[in-house]
XYZ file of C-alpha atoms in Angstrom:
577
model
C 0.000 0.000 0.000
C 1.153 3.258 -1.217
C 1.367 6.350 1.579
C 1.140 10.082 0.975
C 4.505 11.480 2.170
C 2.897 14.883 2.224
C -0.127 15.336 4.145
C -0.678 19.094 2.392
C -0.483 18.033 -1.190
C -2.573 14.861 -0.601
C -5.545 17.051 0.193
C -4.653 19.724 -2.416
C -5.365 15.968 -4.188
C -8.570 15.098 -2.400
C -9.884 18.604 -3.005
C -9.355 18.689 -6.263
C -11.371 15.204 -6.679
C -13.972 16.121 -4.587
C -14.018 19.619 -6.548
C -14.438 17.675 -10.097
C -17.278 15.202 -8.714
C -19.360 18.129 -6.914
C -18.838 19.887 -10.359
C -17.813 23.081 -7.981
C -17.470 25.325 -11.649
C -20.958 24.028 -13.315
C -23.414 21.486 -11.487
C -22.688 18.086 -12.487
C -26.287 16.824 -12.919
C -28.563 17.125 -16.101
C -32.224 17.821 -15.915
C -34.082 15.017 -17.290
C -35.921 17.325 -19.846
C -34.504 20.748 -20.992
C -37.192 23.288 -20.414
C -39.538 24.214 -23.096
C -39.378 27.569 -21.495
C -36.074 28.719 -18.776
C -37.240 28.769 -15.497
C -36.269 32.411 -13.715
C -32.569 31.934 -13.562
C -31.036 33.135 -10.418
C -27.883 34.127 -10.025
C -25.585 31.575 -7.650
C -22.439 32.347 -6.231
C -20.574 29.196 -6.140
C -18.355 28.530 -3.070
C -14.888 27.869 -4.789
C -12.983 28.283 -0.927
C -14.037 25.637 1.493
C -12.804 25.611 5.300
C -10.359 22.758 5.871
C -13.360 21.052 8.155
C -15.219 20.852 5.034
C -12.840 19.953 2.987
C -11.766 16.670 5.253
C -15.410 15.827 5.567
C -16.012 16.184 1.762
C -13.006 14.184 1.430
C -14.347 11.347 4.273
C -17.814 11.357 2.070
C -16.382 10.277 -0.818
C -14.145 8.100 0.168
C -16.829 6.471 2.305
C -18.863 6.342 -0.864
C -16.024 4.687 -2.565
C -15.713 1.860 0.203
C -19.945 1.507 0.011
C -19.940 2.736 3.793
C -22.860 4.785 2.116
C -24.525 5.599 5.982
C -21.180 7.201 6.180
C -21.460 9.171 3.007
C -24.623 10.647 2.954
C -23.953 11.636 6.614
C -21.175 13.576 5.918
C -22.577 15.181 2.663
C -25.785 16.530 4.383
C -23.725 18.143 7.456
C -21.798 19.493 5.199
C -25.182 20.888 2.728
C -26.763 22.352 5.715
C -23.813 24.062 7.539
C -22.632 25.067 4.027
C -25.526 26.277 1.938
C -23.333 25.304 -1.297
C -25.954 24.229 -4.655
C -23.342 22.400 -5.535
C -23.117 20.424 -2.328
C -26.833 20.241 -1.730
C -27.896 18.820 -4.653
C -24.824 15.913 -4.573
C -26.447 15.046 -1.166
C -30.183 15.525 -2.391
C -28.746 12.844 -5.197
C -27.222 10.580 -3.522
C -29.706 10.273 -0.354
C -32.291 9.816 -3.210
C -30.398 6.715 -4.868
C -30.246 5.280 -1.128
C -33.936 5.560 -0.582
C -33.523 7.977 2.152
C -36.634 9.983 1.757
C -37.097 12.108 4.716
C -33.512 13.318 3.796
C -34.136 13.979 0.449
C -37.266 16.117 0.683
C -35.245 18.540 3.086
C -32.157 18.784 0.981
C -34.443 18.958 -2.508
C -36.063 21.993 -0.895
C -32.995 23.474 0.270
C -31.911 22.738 -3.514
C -34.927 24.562 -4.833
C -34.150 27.789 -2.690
C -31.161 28.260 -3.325
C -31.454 27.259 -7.209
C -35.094 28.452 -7.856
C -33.996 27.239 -12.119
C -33.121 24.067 -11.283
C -35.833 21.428 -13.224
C -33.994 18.270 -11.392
C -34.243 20.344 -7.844
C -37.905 20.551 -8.385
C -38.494 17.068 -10.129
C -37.178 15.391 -7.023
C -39.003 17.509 -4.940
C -42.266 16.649 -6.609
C -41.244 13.244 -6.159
C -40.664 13.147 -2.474
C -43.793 15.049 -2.147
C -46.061 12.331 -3.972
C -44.098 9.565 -1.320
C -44.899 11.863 1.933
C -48.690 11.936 0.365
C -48.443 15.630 0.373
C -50.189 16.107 -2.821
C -51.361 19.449 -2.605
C -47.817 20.569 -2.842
C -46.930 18.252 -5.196
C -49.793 19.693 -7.436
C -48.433 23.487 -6.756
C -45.396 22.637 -7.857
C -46.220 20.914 -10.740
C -48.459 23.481 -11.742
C -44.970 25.617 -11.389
C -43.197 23.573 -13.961
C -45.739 23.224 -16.421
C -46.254 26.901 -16.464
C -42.601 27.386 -17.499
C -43.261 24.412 -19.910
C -41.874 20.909 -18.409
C -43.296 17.568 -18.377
C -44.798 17.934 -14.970
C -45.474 14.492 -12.849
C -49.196 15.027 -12.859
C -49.857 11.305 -14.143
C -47.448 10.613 -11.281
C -49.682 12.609 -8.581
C -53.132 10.653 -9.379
C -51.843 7.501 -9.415
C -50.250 7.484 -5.958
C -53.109 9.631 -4.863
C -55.928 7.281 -6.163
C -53.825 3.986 -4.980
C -53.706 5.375 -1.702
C -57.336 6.736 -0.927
C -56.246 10.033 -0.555
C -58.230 11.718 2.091
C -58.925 14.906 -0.316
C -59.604 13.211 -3.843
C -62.225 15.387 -4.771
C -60.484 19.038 -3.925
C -57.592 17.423 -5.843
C -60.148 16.564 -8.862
C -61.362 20.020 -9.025
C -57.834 21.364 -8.902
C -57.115 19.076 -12.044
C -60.233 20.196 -13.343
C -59.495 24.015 -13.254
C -55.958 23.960 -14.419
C -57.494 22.133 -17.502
C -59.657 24.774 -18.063
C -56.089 26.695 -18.967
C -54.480 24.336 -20.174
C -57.135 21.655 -21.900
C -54.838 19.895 -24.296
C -52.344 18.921 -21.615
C -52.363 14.748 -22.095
C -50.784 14.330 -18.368
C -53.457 16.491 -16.867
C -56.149 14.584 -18.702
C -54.775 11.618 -17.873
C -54.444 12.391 -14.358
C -57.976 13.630 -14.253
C -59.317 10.500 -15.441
C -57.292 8.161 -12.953
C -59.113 10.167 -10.201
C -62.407 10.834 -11.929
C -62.038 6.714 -12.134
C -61.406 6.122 -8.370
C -64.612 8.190 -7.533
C -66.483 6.074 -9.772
C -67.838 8.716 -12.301
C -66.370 6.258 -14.975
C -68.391 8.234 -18.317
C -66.283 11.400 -17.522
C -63.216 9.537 -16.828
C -63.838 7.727 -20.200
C -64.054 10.952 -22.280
C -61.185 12.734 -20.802
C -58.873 9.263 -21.654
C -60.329 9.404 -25.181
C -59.420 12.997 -25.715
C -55.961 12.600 -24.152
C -55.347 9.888 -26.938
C -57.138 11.722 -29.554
C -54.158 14.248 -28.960
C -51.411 11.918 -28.430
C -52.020 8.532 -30.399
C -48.420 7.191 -29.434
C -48.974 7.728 -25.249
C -49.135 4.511 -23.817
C -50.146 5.556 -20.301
C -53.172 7.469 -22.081
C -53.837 3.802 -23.604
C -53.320 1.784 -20.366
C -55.731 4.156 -18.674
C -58.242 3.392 -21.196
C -57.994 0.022 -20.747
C -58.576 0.473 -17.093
C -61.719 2.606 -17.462
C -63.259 -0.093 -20.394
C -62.517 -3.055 -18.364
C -64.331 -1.390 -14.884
C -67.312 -0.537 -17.374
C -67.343 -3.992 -18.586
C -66.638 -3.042 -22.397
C -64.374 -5.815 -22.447
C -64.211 -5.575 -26.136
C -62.959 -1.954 -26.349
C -60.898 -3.144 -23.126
C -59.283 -5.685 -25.643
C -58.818 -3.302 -28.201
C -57.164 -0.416 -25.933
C -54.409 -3.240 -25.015
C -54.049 -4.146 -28.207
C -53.042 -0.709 -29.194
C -50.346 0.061 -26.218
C -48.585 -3.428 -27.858
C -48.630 -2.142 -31.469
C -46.835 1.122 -29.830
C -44.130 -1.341 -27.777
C -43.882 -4.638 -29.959
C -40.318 -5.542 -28.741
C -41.870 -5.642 -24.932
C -42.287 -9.241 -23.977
C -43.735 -8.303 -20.665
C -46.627 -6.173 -21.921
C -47.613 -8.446 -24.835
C -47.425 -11.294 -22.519
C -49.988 -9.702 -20.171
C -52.325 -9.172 -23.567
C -51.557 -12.467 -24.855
C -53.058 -14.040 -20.756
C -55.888 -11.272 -21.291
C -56.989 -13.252 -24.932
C -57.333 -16.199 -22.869
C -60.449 -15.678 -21.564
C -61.258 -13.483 -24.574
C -60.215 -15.061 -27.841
C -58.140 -18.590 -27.440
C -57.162 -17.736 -31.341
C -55.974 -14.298 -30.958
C -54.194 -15.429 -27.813
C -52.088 -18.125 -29.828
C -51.035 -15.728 -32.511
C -49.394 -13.511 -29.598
C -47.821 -16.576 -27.659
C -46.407 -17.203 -31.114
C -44.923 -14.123 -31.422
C -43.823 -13.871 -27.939
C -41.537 -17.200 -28.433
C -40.021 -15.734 -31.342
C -39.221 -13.077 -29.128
C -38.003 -14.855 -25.748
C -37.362 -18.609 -27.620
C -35.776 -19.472 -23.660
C -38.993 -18.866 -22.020
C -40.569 -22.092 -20.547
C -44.082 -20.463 -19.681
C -44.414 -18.897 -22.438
C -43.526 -22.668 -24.005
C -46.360 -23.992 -22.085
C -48.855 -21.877 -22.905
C -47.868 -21.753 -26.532
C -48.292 -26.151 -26.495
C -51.549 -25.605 -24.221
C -53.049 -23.295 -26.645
C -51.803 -25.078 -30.045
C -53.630 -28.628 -28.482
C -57.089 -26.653 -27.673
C -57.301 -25.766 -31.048
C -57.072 -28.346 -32.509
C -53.096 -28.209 -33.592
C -52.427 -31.392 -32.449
C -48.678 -31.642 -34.379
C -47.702 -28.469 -32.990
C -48.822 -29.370 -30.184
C -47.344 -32.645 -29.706
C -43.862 -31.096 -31.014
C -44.051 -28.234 -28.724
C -44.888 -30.366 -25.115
C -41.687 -32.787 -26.252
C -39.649 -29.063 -26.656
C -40.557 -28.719 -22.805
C -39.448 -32.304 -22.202
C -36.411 -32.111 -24.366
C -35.598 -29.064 -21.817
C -36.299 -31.324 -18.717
C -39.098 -27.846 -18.170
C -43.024 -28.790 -17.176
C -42.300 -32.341 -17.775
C -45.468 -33.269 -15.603
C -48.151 -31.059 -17.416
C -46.192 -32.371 -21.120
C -46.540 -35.935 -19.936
C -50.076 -35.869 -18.652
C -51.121 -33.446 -22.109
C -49.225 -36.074 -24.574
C -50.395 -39.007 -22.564
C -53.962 -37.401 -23.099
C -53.802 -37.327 -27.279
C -52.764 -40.834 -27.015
C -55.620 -41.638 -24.870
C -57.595 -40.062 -27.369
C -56.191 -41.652 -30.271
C -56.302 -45.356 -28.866
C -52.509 -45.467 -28.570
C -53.058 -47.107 -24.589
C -49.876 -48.398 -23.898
C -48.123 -44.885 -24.961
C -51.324 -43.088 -23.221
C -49.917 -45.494 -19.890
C -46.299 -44.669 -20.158
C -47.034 -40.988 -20.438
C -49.145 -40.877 -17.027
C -46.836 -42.951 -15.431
C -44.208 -40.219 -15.992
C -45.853 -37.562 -14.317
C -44.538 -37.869 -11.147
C -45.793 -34.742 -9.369
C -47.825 -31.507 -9.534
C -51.218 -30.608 -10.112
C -51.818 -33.499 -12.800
C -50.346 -36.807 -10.586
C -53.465 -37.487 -9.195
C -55.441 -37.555 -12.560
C -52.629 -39.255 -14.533
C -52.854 -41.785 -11.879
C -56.455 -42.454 -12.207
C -56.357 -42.573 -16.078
C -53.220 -44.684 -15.856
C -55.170 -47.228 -13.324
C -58.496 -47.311 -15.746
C -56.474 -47.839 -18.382
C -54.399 -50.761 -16.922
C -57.712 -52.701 -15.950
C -58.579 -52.520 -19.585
C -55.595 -53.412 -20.962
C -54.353 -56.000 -17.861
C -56.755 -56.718 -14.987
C -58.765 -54.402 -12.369
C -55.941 -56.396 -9.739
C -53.290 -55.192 -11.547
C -55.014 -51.593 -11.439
C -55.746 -51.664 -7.969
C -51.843 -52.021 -7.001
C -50.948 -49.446 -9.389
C -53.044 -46.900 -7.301
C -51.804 -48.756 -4.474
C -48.245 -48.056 -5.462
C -48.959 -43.855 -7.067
C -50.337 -43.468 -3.345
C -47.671 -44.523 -1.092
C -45.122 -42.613 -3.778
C -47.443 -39.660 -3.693
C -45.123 -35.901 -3.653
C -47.687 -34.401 -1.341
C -49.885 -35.662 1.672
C -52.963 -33.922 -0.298
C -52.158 -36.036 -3.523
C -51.883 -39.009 -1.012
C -55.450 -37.932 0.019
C -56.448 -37.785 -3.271
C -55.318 -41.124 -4.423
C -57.286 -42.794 -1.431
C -60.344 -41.003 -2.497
C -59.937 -42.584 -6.319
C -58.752 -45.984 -5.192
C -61.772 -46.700 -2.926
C -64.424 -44.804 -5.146
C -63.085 -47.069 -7.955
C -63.297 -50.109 -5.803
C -67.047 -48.678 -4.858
C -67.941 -48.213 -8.641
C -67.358 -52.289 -8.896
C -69.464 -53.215 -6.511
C -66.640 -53.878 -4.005
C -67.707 -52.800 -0.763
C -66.177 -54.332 1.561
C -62.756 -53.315 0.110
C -64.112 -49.808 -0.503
C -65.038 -49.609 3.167
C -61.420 -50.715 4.202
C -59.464 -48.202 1.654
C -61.845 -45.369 3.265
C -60.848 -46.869 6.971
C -56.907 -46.554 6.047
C -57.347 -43.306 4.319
C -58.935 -41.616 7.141
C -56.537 -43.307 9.767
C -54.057 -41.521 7.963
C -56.103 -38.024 7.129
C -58.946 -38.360 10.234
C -60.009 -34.449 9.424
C -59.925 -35.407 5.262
C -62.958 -33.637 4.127
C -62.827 -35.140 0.872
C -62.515 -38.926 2.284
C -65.633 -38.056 4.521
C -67.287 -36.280 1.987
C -66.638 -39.059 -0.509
C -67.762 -41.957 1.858
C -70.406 -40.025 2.714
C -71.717 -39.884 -0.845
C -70.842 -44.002 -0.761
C -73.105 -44.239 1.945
C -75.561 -42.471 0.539
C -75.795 -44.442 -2.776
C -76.301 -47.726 -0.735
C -79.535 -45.993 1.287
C -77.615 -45.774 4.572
C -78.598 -41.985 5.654
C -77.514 -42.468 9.317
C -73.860 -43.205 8.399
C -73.699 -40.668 5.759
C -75.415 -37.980 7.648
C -72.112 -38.984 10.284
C -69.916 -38.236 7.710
C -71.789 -35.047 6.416
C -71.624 -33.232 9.712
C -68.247 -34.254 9.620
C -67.016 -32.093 6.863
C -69.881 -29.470 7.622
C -68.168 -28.811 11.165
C -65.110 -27.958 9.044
C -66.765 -26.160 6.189
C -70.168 -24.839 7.522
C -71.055 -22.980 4.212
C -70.526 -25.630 2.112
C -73.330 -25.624 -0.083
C -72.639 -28.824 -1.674
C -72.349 -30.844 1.167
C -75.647 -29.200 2.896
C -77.092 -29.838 -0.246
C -76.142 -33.472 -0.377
C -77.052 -34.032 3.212
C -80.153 -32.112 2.825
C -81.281 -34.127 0.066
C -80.399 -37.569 1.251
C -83.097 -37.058 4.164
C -85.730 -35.562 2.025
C -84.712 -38.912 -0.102
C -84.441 -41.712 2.106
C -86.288 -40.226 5.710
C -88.879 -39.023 6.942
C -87.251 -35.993 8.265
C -88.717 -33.183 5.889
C -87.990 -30.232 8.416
C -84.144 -31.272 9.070
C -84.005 -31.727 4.927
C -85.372 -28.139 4.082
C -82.976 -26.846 6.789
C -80.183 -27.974 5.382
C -81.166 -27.666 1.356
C -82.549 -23.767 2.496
C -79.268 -22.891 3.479
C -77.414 -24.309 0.657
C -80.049 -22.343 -2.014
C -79.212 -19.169 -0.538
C -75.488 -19.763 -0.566
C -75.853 -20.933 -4.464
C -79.541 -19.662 -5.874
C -78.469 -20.827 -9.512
C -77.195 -24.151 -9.008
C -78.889 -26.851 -10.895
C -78.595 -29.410 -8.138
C -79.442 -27.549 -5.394
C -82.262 -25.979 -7.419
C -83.719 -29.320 -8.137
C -83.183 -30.445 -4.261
C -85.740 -27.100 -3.423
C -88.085 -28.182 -6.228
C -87.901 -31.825 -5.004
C -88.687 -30.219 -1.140
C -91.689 -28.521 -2.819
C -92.892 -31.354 -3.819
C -92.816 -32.874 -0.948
C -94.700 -30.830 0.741
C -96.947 -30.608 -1.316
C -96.520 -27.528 -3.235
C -96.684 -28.564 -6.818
C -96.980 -25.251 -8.230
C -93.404 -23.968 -7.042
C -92.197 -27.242 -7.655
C -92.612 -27.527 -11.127
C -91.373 -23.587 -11.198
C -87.915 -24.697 -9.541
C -87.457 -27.781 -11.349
C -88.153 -26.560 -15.128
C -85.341 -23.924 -13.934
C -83.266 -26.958 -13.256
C -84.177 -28.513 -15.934
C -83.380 -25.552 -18.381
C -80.033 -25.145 -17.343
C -78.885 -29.002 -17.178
C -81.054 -31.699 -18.812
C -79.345 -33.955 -16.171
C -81.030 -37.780 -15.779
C -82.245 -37.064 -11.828
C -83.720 -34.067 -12.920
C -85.640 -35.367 -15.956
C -87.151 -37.813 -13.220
C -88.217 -35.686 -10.535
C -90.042 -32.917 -13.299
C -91.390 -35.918 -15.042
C -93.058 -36.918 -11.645
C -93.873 -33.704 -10.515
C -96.059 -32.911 -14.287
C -97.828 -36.269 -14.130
C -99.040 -36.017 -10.779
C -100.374 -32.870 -11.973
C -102.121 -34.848 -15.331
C -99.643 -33.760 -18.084
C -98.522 -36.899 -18.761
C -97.444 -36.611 -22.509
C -94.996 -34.250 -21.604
C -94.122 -36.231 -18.740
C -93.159 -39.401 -20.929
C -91.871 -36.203 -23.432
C -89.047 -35.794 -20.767
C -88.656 -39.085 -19.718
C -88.024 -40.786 -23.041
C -85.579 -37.907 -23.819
C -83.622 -38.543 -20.593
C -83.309 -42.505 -20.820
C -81.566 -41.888 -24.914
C -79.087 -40.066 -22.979
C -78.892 -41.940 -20.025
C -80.024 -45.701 -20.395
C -78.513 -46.678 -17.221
C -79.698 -44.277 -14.630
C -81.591 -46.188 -11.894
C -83.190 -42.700 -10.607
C -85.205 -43.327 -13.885
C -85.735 -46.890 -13.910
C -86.775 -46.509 -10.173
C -89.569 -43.491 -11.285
C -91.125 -45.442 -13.988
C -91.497 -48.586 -12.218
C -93.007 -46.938 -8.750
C -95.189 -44.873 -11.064
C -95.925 -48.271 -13.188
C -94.966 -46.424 -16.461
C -93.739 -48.046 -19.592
C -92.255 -45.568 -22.245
């Protein structure tokens, strides 16, 4: 290490350093914009003589600053602003406190800044800043209003957008304000686009609309002015102008993957077409991006693509990169094209995530086709105890003794539900699922058990209320517990089929006929489901329209020749179709 041999000409050194970085002859920093129009200049007298204290803790600063000891730095730099008064010194400080985050320090050395260099566009850009983070938006506003009068981009944009995300106590004095300067200055695109944001947050969307549509009318290329658009459309629910104003801020930035990305997700739920073109584009764009990959293969199979597709989920393999969703999705179009064994091998390999528990029941359904149920039964045996998650374990217990239950296999059923909820004792899908077992076999008492189970866990569910509801009014004579229970669930979910039909079959029971058949050709509109066909079918011929009656029934038993709710209606009602 080299050592200065003398002290006198080592801080002639420092001084000189320090001197060049504070820019002691002309201030070092550049306004972001050049005025339009000079703000009043003001004539500063720059300190060219500092006191050897000053110098040695200029000197310390910088050197601190060097070393990152940036505490240190800053410290030393706003002493020295304060006791010194020196522009040059103030606004280093004001910049370097701002860089660190430091805002309490910054506002006090940007206004000292401002003082003592009224002309100074950065001074007052950082001060409108720090004024917008303190939520002192009035004097944000002012000072704004100060620069655009001399003809700088202002920060109003800036001032609504903090102001509406943080529920600023005054919104509507600082509408008006908005309002009035526009009166002076109406084809100012920031003020009209800061008007809007807060017109928006009050809810007076129309107005908001119009003064978005003017700001793009005079600036077509403003992409804020577009985003804002898109915000007001989407909260009037004009999703298809919503679409549109996206659209248009990607044709003015078509090299940024994040904001076409966003519009591509947007077409999703919009137009699955549209949305592939842009996924397209976007992996020309970032080739390296696995998500956009995915979604690229996801949309290319719903459309039909199935060779793109196919070569695009084996890209993802090939890159060892959503192997489980590529798996279960190829396994799936050999499913579908009666290639089993290859459907098999591809389930087999997903070996986690949100698609192991499906790929294992396909893979086990497909095995007792191809093998024996035995050999199926082991296999979901085996995906269980390897299972990546305790819920997927869950899961697999649910499938293995619902698909014993679906073969008549009770006694096995009963035992995989036993070890299941051994294992899981609070599972609410085990004890809604045996419950549901229970209830298919006419045992209400043990599945009512089971019901309350899951209902002490999850008193709002409306399916399982429903369900429990429903197997009393069923298989009981409890009719008051049953409407307690299938009540509740129809004013948790007024426009679900099945719970609709539950209040039309409780209507019935009772012997209101009238609002029966009301509820149940409500059902029956929005589903044309097999229990539903039976129950409206009953409820019209006890009323004497039979034709339509058989009408509904004949139609439900082409679509569902094996339902025993309508073998059981017809024969109890001695019916022959």
């Amino acid at each position: 290490m080299l050592f200065c041999k003398r002290p006198k000409h080592c801080v002639l050194a420092a001084f000189f350093t320090v001197s060049a970085a504070l820019g002691l002859s002309a201030c070092s920093s550049t306004p972001a914009k050049q005025a339009a129009t000079p703000l009043p200049k003001v004539e500063i007298e720059p300190s060219l003589h500092f006191q050897q204290d000053s110098l040695y803790r200029l000197l310390t600063a910088e050197l601190a600053l060097v070393r990152e000891r940036y505490d240190v730095g800053l410290d030393n730099y706003v002493e020295e602003a304060i006791e010194s008064r020196d522009v040059n010194v103030t606004a280093r400080a004001t910049q370097i406190a701002r860089i660190l985050k430091n805002h309490s320090e910054t506002l006090m050395l940007a206004e000292q800044w401002r003082e003592l260099d009224p002309g100074s566009y950065e001074a007052r850009f950082i001060l409108i800043s720090e004024y917008i983070y303190a939520e002192r938006f009035e004097e944000a506003f002012a000072e704004s209003q100060r620069l655009l009068a001399a003809g700088h981009s202002s920060g109003f944009e800036d001032i609504a957008i903090d102001a509406a995300q943080k529920n600023y106590s005054k919104n509507d004095e600082l509408t008006q304000a908005y309002s009035n300067l526009l009166k002076q200055y109406p084809k100012n695109t920031e003020l009209l686009v800061g008007y809007s944001i807060l017109l928006q947050t009050k809810g007076e969307l129309e107005p908001a609309l119009k003064a978005i549509k003017k700001a793009n009318k005079l600036d077509k290329n403003n992409s804020r002015a577009r985003f804002q658009e898109f915000r007001v459309l989407t909260a009037m629910q004009r999703t298809d102008e919503a679409i549109t104003a996206y659209g248009k801020m990607v044709e003015l930035q078509p090299q940024n993957p994040q904001l076409r990305n966003r519009y591509a997700q947007l077409l999703i739920g919009y137009d699955l077409g549209m949305a592939l073109e842009q996924y397209q584009i976007l992996h020309e764009q970032t080739p390296q991006d696995a998500d956009v990959l995915l979604n690229l293969a996801l949309l290319e199979y719903s459309q039909g693509n199935i060779p793109a597709a196919k070569n695009t989920f084996n890209n993802l393999l090939s890159r060892n990169q959503y192997t489980g969703i590529a798996h279960f999705n190829l396994g799936d179009m050999a499913e579908r094209e009666g290639r089993k064994n290859d459907a098999i091998n591809h389930y087999i390999q997903v070996k986690s995530g949100t698609r192991y528990v499906e790929a294992s029941s396909r893979a086990a359904e497909l095995i007792a086709r191809n093998e024996t149920f035995s050999n199926a039964l082991a296999f979901l045996s085996a995906r269980r105890e390897q299972a990546d998650t305790p819920g997927h374990k869950e899961s697999l217990y649910q499938v293995e003794a619902e698909t014993l239950s679906s073969t008549q296999q009770d006694a096995r059923a009963i035992s995989v539900y036993r070890q299941g909820l051994n294992e899981f004792p609070e599972s609410v899908i085990l004890h809604y699922s045996r419950a549901m077992y229970y209830a298919a076999r006419r045992n209400p008492d043990k599945a009512e058990q089971d019901f309350l189970i899951v209902l002490m866990q999850s008193p709002n569910n409306a399916a399982t209320l429903n369900a429990l509801g429903y197997t009393l009014l069923d298989q009981t004579n409890r009719l008051a517990d049953a409407a307690v229970y299938i009540e509740r669930a129809y004013a948790l979910k007024p426009n679900d089929a099945a719970i609709i039909d539950s209040m039309g079959w409780l209507a019935f029971k009772q012997g209101n006929y009238k609002q029966a058949q009301e509820l149940l050709e409500q059902a029956y509109k929005q589903t044309k489901d097999h229990e539903i066909a039976a129950h409206l079918g009953e409820v019209l011929w006890q009323q004497g329209d039979q034709r339509r009656a058989r009408k509904i029934w004949k139609e439900a038993i082409n679509n569902w020749p094996n339902s025993e709710t309508l073998k059981q209606t017809l024969k109890r009602l001695e019916v022959e179709l």
